[in-house]
Coordinates of C-alpha atoms in Angstrom, one line a residue:
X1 CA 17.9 38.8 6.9
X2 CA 15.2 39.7 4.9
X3 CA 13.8 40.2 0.9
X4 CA 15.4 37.7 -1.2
X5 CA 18.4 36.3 -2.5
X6 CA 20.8 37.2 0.3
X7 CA 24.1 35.1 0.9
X8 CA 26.0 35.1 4.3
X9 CA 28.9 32.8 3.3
X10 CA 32.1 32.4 5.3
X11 CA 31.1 34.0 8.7
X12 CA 31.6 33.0 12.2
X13 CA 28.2 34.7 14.2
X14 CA 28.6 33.7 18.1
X15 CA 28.4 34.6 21.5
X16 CA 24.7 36.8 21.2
X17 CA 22.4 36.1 23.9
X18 CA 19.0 35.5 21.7
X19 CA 19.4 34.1 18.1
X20 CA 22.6 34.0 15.5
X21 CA 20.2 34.2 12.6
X22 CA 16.8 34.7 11.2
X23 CA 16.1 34.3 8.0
X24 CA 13.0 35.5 6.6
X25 CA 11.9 35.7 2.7
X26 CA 12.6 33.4 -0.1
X27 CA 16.2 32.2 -2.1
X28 CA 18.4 33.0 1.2
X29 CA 21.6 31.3 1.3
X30 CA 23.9 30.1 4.1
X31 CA 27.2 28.6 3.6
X32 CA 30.8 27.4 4.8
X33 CA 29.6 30.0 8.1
X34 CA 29.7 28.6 12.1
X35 CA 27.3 29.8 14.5
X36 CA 27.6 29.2 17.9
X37 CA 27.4 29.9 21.7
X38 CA 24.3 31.7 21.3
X39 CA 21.1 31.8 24.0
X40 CA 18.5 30.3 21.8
X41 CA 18.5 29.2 18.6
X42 CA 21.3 29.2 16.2
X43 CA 19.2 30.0 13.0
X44 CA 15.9 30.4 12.3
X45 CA 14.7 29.8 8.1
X46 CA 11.3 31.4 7.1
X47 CA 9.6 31.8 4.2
X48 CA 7.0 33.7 6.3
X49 CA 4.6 31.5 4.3
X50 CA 3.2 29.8 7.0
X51 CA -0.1 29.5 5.3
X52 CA 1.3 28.5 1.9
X53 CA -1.9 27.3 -0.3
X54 CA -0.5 26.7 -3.7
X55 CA 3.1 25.3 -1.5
X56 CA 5.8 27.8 -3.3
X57 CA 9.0 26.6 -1.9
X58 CA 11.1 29.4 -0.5
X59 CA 14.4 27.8 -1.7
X60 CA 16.1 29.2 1.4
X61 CA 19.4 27.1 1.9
X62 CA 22.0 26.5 4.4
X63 CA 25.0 24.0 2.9
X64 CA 27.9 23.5 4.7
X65 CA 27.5 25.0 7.7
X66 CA 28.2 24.8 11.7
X67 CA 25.7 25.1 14.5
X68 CA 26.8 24.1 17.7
X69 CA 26.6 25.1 21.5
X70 CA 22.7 26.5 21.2
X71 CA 20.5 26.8 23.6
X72 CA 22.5 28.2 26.1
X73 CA 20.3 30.5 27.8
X74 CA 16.2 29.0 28.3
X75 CA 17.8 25.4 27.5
X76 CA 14.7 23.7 25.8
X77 CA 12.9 24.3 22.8
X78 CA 15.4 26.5 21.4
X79 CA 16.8 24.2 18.6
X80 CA 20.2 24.8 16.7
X81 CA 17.8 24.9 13.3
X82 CA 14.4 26.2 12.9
X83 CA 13.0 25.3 9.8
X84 CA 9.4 26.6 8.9
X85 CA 7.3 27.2 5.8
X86 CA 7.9 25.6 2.8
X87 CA 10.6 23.8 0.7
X88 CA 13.8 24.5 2.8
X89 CA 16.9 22.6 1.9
X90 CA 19.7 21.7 4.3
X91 CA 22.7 19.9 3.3
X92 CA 26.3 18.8 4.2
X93 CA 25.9 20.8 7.7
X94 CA 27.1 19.7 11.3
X95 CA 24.9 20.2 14.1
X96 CA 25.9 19.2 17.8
X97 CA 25.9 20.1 21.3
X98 CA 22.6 21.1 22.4
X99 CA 20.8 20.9 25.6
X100 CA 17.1 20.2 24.0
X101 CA 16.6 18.8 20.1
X102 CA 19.3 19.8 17.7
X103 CA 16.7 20.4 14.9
X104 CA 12.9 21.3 14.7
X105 CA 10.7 21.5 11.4
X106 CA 7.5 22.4 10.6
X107 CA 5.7 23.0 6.7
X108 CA 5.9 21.7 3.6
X109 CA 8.2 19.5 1.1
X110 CA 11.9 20.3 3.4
X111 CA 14.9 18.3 2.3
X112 CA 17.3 17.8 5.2
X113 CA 20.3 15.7 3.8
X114 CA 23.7 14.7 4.2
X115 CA 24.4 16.1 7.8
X116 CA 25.9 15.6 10.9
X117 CA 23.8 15.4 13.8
X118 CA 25.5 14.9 17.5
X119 CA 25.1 15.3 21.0
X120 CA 21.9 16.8 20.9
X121 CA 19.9 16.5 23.2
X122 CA 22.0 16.4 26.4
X123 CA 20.2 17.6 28.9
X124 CA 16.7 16.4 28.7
X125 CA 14.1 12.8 28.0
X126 CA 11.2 12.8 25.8
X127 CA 13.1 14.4 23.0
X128 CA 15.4 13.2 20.0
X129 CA 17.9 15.0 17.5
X130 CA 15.3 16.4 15.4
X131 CA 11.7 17.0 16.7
X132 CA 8.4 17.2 14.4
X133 CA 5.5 18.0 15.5
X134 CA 2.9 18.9 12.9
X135 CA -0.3 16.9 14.2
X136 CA -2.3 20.2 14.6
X137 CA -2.1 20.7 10.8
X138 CA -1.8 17.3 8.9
X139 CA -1.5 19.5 5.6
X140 CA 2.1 20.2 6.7
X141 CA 4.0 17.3 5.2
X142 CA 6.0 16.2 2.2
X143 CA 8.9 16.6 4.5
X144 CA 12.1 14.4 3.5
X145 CA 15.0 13.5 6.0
X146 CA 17.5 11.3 4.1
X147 CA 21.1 10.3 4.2
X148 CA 22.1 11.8 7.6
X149 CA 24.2 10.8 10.4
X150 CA 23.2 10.7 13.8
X151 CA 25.2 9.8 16.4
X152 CA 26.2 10.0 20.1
X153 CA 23.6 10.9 22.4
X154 CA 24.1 8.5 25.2
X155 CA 22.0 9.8 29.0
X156 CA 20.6 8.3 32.0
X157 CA 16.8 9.3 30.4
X158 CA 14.1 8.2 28.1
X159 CA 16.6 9.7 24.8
X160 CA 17.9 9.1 21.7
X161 CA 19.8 10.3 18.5
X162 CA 17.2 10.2 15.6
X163 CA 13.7 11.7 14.4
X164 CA 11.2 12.4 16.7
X165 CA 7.6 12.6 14.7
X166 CA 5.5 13.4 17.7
X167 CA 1.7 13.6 18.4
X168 CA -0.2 12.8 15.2
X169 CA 2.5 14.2 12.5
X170 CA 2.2 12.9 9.2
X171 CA 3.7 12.7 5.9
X172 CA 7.3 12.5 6.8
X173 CA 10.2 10.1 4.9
X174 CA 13.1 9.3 6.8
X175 CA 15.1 7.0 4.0
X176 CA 18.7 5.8 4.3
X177 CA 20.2 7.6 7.2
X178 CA 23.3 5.9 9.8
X179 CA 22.2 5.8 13.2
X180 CA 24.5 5.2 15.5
X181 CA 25.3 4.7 19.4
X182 CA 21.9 6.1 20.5
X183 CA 20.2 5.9 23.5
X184 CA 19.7 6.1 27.6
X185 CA 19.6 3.7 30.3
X186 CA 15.9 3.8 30.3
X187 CA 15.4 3.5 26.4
X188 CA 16.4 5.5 23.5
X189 CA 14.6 6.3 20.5
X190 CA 16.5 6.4 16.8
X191 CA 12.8 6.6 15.0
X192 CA 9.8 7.6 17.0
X193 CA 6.2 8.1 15.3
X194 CA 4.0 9.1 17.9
X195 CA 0.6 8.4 16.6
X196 CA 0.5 9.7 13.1
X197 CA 0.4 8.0 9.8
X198 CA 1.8 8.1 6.1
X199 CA 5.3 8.3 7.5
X200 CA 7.6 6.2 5.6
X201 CA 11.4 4.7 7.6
X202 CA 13.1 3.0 4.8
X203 CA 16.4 2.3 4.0
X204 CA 18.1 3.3 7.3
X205 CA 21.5 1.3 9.4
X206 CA 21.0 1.5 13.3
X207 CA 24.3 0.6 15.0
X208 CA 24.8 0.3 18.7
X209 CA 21.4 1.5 19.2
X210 CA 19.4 1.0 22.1
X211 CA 16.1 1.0 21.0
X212 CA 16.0 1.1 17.0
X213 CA 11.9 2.1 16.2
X214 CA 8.7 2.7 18.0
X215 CA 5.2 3.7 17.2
X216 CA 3.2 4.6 19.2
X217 CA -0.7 4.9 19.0
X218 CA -1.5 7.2 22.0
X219 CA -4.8 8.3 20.7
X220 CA -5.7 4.6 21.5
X221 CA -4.4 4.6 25.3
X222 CA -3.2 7.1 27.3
X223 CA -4.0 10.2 24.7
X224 CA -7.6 8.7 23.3
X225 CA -9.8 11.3 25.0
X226 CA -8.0 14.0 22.5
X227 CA -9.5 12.3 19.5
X228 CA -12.7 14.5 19.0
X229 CA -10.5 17.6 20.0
X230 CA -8.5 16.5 16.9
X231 CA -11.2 15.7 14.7
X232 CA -13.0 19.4 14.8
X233 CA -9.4 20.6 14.6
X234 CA -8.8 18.8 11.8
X235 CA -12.0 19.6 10.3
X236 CA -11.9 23.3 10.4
X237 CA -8.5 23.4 8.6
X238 CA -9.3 21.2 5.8
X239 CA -12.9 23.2 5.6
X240 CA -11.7 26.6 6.3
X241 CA -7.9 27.2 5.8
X242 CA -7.3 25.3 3.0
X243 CA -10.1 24.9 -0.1
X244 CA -9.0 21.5 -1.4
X245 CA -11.0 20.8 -3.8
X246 CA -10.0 24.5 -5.8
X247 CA -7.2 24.0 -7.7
X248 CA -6.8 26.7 -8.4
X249 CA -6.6 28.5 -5.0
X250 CA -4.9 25.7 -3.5
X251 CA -2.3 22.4 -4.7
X252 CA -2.6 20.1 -1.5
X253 CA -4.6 17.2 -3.3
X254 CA -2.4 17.8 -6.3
X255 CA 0.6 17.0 -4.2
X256 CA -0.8 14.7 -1.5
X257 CA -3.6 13.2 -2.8
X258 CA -3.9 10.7 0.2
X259 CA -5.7 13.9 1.8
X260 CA -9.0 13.0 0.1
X261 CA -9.5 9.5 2.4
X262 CA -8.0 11.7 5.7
X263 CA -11.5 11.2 7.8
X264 CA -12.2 7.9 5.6
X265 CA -13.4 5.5 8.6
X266 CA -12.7 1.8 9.2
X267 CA -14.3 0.2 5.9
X268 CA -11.9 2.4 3.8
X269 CA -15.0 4.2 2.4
X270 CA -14.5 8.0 1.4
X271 CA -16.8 10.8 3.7
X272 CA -19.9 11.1 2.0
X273 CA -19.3 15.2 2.2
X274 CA -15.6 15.8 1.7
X275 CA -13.9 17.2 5.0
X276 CA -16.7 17.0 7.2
X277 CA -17.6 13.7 9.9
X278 CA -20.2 12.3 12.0
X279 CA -19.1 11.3 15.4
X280 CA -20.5 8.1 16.6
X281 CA -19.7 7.1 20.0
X282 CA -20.7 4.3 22.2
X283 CA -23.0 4.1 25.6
X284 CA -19.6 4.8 27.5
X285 CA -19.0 8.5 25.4
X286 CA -16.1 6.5 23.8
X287 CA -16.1 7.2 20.1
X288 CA -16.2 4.1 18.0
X289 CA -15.7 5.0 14.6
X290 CA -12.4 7.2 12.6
X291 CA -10.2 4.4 13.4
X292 CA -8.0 5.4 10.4
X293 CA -6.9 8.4 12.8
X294 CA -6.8 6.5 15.8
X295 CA -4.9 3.8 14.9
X296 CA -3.1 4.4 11.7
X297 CA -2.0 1.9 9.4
X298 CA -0.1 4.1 6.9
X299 CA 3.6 3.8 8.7
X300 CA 6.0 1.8 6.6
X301 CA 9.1 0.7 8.1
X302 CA 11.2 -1.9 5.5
X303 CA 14.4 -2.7 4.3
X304 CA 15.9 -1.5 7.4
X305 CA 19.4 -2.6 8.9
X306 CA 19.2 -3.4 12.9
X307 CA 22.8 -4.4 14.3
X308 CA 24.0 -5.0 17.9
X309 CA 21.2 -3.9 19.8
X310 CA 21.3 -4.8 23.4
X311 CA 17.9 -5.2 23.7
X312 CA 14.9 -7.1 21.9
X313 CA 14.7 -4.0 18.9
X314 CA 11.4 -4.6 18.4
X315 CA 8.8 -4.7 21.3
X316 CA 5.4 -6.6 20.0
X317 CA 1.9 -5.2 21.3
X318 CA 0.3 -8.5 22.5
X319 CA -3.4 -8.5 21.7
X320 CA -5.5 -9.1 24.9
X321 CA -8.7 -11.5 24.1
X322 CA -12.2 -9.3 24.7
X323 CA -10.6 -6.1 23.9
X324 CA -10.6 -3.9 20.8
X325 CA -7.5 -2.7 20.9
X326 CA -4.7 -3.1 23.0
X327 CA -3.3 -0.4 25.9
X328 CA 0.3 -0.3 25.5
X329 CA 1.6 2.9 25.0
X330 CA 5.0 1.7 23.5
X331 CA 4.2 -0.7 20.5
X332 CA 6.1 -1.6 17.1
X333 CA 3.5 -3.1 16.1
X334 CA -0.2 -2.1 17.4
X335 CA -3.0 -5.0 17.3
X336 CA -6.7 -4.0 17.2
X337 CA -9.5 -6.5 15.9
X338 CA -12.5 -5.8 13.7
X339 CA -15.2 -7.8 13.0
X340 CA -13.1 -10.6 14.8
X341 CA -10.0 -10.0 12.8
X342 CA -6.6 -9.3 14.2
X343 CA -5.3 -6.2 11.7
X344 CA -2.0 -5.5 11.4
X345 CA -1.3 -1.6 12.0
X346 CA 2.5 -1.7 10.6
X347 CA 3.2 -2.0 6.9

C-alpha cells in the first residue's frame, strides 16, 4: 500500500507465507481488519521517512485491529507490528500469539495506546512484548506507549510481557499501562531499560508479575568496551545527519531540547564545541570521562503500582568500597561515586 490516504477497513488478510501488509507513504489507515497466520510479519507501517529532519508525522493509523499467529515461518525478529519513521498512531488493537516480540518500533513521536498485547513472545528469552532498540540513533525518540494491556507471557526463560528499551535507547514514555501475569522461571521483565536514558515509566499497575522493572547500565559492566564505538557513532549523526543547530533544515532541538547536553560530561557542563568530544581515558585504556552516557541518570520510574510479586521487585546494586562503579549487570538502581559521593542513577 502505497501514496496516501488509503483505507483497508473490514478485511481478513491471512495464510501468506512473507508479510500481510506493508504500508508505505503518509495518512494510511487500518481498521476493524484481522491479519493472521502469516510467515513474517503481520504489518509493516512506513512513512519511508527514515531520515525525517524537520519530524513530519506520517499519520499512518491502525485502530481496531487484529494481528495474531505471526512469525510463523523464520520465528524471530519478525514482529506482529513494525512501526518505523515518524508519528505512527496505534490504538484499540489486539496483538497475541507470537513466537519472538509482538511489537517493534523505531523513529520519532509514535503513540501506541489502548491495546491488547498477549502471548508474545513464546518461544524465546531476552525479548519482551514490544522491543526498542534505537541506541544507534539517539535522535529517534519522542515515542509514547500509554494505557495498554499486557498480559500472559508465562516460559521457562529469561521473559516477560512489557517494553523492552534495549541497548542505549532513549526518549521513550511508558505511562499508565496494566501489566499483568508476566514472567519465566528465571526472571521476567514488564519494563526493561537497557542502558539508555531520558525514558520516563510512570503511572503503570504490575500484577502477578515476576520481576516488575530493571535497568540496566551495561556500558558500565559487561558492554563498557562499546562506549567509544558509541561515542563516534553518536558523533557523526549529530554532526553529519542531522544539522541541529539549523532550524530551519532540521526541528530536533526544537522538539527535544535535552539533545544540546547529549555528550555533556560528569560536572553537567555543556561540550565546549557542540556535538563533538574529547576522549580521555585512564593508564588502563579505560575511558574515564562521558559518564552521562555511561551511566545515565535520566530514567524516571514513579507513581508506580507493584502488587503480589513473588519475588523482592526491586533488586538494589550494592556499592562495593574502592570501586567507581559497581559490576552488576541487573540493577534498579545503579551506584557509582564521584569525588567520594555515592550518586543516585534512578530518579
Amino acid at each position: 500500500l502505497r501514496g496516501e490516504r488509503n483505507k483497508i477497513r473490514f478485511c481478513e488478510i491471512r495464510c501468506f507465507s512473507q508479510t500481510g501488509l506493508t504500508v508505505e507513504g503518509k495518512m494510511h489507515e487500518i481498521s476493524a481488519s484481522h491479519i493472521h497466520d502469516v510467515g513474517m510479519e503481520g504489518v509493516i507501517l512506513n512513512s519511508r521517512r527514515s531520515n525525517n529532519p524537520m519530524l513530519i508525522p506520517s499519520g499512518n493509523v491502525s485502530r481496531n485491529t487484529e494481528v495474531s499467529h505471526f512469525c510463523q515461518w523464520p520465528r524471530a525478529y519478525k514482529p506482529g507490528l513494525r512501526i518505523q519513521g515518524t508519528g505512527t498512531g496505534i490504538s484499540h488493537c489486539l496483538i497475541h500469539h507470537g513466537p519472538h516480540m509482538g511489537i517493534t518500533i523505531s523513529g520519532n513521536d509514535h503513540v501506541f495506546e489502548y491495546t491488547d498485547v498477549h502471548h508474545t513472545p513464546e518461544e524465546f528469552s531476552d525479548m519482551l512484548s514490544m522491543y526498542i532498540i534505537t541506541g544507534n540513533s539517539p535522535q529517534h525518540r519522542g515515542t509514547v506507549v500509554r494505557r495498554n494491556y499486557f498480559h500472559d507471557v508465562n516460559t521457562k526463560w529469561k521473559q516477560g510481557a512489557g517494553v523492552y528499551l534495549d541497548n542505549e535507547t532513549y526518549g521513550v514514555a511508558v505511562h499508565e499501562n496494566f501489566f499483568h501475569n508476566s514472567g519465566g522461571e528465571e526472571s521476567g521483565w514488564s519494563v526493561m531499560i537497557h542502558g539508555g536514558g531520558d525514558n520516563i515509566v510512570r503511572d503503570n499497575v504490575f500484577v502477578d508479575c515476576v520481576f516488575p522493572f530493571m535497568v540496566s547500565l551495561r556500558l558500565n559492566t559487561y558492554a563498557r568496551d562499546r562506549l567509544q564505538r558509541y561515542l563516534y557513532r553518536w558523533s557523526r549523526t549529530f554532526a553529519q545527519r542531522y544539522p541541529f543547530l539549523d532550524s530551519e533544515q532540521c526541528k530536533h532541538l526544537e522538539r527535544y531540547p535535552e539533545l544540546i547536553h547529549f555528550f555533556d560530561d560528569d560536572d553537567g557542563q555543556q561540550a565546549s564545541t557542540p556535538y563533538t568530544f574529547d576522549i580521555r581515558k585512564n593508564e588502563k585504556g579505560e575511558i574515564i570521562n562521558y559518564w552521562t552516557r555511561r551511566t545515565p541518570a535520566t530514567n524516571v520510574f514513579e507513581n508506580n503500582l507493584v502488587y503480589n510479586s513473588p519475588d523482592t521487585p526491586f533488586k538494589m546494586g550494592i556499592p562495593i568500597e574502592g570501586v567507581r562503579e559497581i559490576r552488576e549487570f541487573y540493577v534498579v538502581n545503579g551506584f557509582r561515586f564521584q569525588d567520594g559521593k555515592l550518586l543516585d542513577q534512578l530518579i
